[in-house]
PDB file of C-alpha atoms in Angstrom:
ATOM      1  CA  MET S   1      51.174  17.925-111.438  1.00 90.00           C
ATOM      2  CA  LEU S   2      53.195  18.430-114.601  1.00 93.00           C
ATOM      3  CA  VAL S   3      50.849  19.273-117.477  1.00 96.00           C
ATOM      4  CA  GLY S   4      51.416  17.809-120.942  1.00 94.00           C
ATOM      5  CA  GLU S   5      49.596  18.474-124.200  1.00 95.00           C
ATOM      6  CA  GLU S   6      47.314  15.479-123.692  1.00 96.00           C
ATOM      7  CA  ASP S   7      45.979  16.771-120.369  1.00 96.00           C
ATOM      8  CA  PHE S   8      46.222  20.530-121.001  1.00 97.00           C
ATOM      9  CA  ASP S   9      42.480  21.141-121.486  1.00 96.00           C
ATOM     10  CA  ALA S  10      41.560  19.077-118.421  1.00 96.00           C
ATOM     11  CA  ALA S  11      44.133  20.987-116.337  1.00 96.00           C
ATOM     12  CA  LEU S  12      42.606  24.321-117.357  1.00 94.00           C
ATOM     13  CA  ILE S  13      39.110  23.103-116.493  1.00 94.00           C
ATOM     14  CA  THR S  14      40.306  21.879-113.092  1.00 95.00           C
ATOM     15  CA  LEU S  15      41.984  25.216-112.371  1.00 93.00           C
ATOM     16  CA  GLY S  16      38.945  27.130-113.555  1.00 91.00           C
ATOM     17  CA  GLU S  17      36.716  25.221-111.143  1.00 93.00           C
ATOM     18  CA  ALA S  18      39.142  25.286-108.185  1.00 94.00           C
ATOM     19  CA  GLN S  19      38.297  27.339-105.106  1.00 92.00           C
ATOM     20  CA  GLY S  20      40.633  29.162-102.768  1.00 91.00           C
ATOM     21  CA  PRO S  21      43.575  31.540-102.903  1.00 91.00           C
ATOM     22  CA  CYS S  22      45.413  31.668-106.225  1.00 91.00           C
ATOM     23  CA  VAL S  23      49.220  31.655-106.311  1.00 93.00           C
ATOM     24  CA  VAL S  24      51.178  31.925-109.557  1.00 93.00           C
ATOM     25  CA  ASP S  25      54.920  31.392-109.976  1.00 94.00           C
ATOM     26  CA  THR S  26      56.541  32.129-113.317  1.00 91.00           C
ATOM     27  CA  GLU S  27      59.930  30.733-114.238  1.00 91.00           C
ATOM     28  CA  THR S  28      61.827  32.919-116.678  1.00 90.00           C
ATOM     29  CA  THR S  29      65.199  32.990-118.370  1.00 89.00           C
ATOM     30  CA  GLY S  30      65.870  36.356-116.692  1.00 90.00           C
ATOM     31  CA  LEU S  31      64.295  39.627-115.626  1.00 88.00           C
ATOM     32  CA  ARG S  32      64.624  41.580-118.876  1.00 89.00           C
ATOM     33  CA  PRO S  33      61.771  40.643-121.258  1.00 80.00           C
ATOM     34  CA  PHE S  34      62.598  43.508-123.626  1.00 88.00           C
ATOM     35  CA  HIS S  35      66.095  42.084-124.023  1.00 91.00           C
ATOM     36  CA  GLY S  36      65.102  38.538-124.914  1.00 88.00           C
ATOM     37  CA  ASP S  37      64.223  36.896-121.579  1.00 89.00           C
ATOM     38  CA  ARG S  38      61.191  34.611-121.780  1.00 87.00           C
ATOM     39  CA  ILE S  39      58.808  32.481-119.734  1.00 88.00           C
ATOM     40  CA  CYS S  40      60.039  28.886-119.189  1.00 92.00           C
ATOM     41  CA  GLY S  41      57.148  27.642-117.062  1.00 94.00           C
ATOM     42  CA  ILE S  42      54.097  28.664-115.081  1.00 95.00           C
ATOM     43  CA  GLY S  43      53.279  27.091-111.729  1.00 96.00           C
ATOM     44  CA  VAL S  44      49.762  27.573-110.346  1.00 96.00           C
ATOM     45  CA  ARG S  45      48.163  26.681-107.040  1.00 96.00           C
ATOM     46  CA  ILE S  46      44.505  27.345-106.363  1.00 94.00           C
ATOM     47  CA  GLY S  47      43.404  25.922-103.034  1.00 93.00           C
ATOM     48  CA  ASP S  48      44.661  22.327-103.068  1.00 94.00           C
ATOM     49  CA  VAL S  49      44.985  22.141-106.870  1.00 96.00           C
ATOM     50  CA  ARG S  50      48.549  22.430-108.214  1.00 97.00           C
ATOM     51  CA  ARG S  51      49.589  22.443-111.859  1.00 97.00           C
ATOM     52  CA  TYR S  52      52.879  23.192-113.635  1.00 96.00           C
ATOM     53  CA  PHE S  53      52.905  24.218-117.300  1.00 97.00           C
ATOM     54  CA  PRO S  54      56.375  23.802-118.920  1.00 96.00           C
ATOM     55  CA  PHE S  55      57.055  25.894-122.037  1.00 94.00           C
ATOM     56  CA  ARG S  56      60.788  26.168-122.694  1.00 90.00           C
ATOM     57  CA  HIS S  57      62.609  23.663-120.518  1.00 84.00           C
ATOM     58  CA  GLY S  58      65.816  22.100-121.719  1.00 80.00           C
ATOM     59  CA  GLU S  59      64.709  18.620-120.647  1.00 82.00           C
ATOM     60  CA  GLY S  60      61.413  16.808-121.023  1.00 85.00           C
ATOM     61  CA  PRO S  61      58.354  17.669-123.063  1.00 91.00           C
ATOM     62  CA  ASN S  62      57.230  21.260-123.428  1.00 95.00           C
ATOM     63  CA  LEU S  63      53.879  22.787-124.246  1.00 96.00           C
ATOM     64  CA  PRO S  64      53.570  24.969-127.346  1.00 95.00           C
ATOM     65  CA  GLU S  65      54.112  28.648-126.541  1.00 92.00           C
ATOM     66  CA  SER S  66      50.740  29.346-128.163  1.00 95.00           C
ATOM     67  CA  PHE S  67      49.126  27.763-125.053  1.00 95.00           C
ATOM     68  CA  ILE S  68      50.343  30.566-122.729  1.00 93.00           C
ATOM     69  CA  PRO S  69      47.331  32.880-123.380  1.00 94.00           C
ATOM     70  CA  ALA S  70      44.917  30.077-122.430  1.00 95.00           C
ATOM     71  CA  VAL S  71      46.657  29.695-119.062  1.00 95.00           C
ATOM     72  CA  TRP S  72      46.425  33.450-118.402  1.00 92.00           C
ATOM     73  CA  ASP S  73      42.765  33.528-119.479  1.00 93.00           C
ATOM     74  CA  THR S  74      41.983  30.751-116.992  1.00 91.00           C
ATOM     75  CA  LEU S  75      43.795  32.600-114.217  1.00 89.00           C
ATOM     76  CA  LYS S  76      41.741  35.723-114.912  1.00 87.00           C
ATOM     77  CA  LEU S  77      38.710  33.813-113.608  1.00 82.00           C
ATOM     78  CA  HIS S  78      40.258  34.026-110.141  1.00 80.00           C
ATOM     79  CA  THR S  79      40.894  37.769-110.127  1.00 72.00           C
ATOM     80  CA  ARG S  80      37.250  38.799-109.875  1.00 64.00           C
TER      81      ARG S  80
END
């Protein structure tokens, strides 16, 4: 499910409550973050729950980059 600003909080709650293996896929502009490459999107699957958070796509709506830490904080719940 593509996550927009209006359903961002609900998506984080759903991921936080999901059970099962956690898989994260980051889309980037390249492999050199110290040379300007950045995250474009974060795909997450936890059990049967799938969410995609777009941040810097050329087409369609994007989430504010300030939302990235909230996604990571939610994913930390599944590393314990």
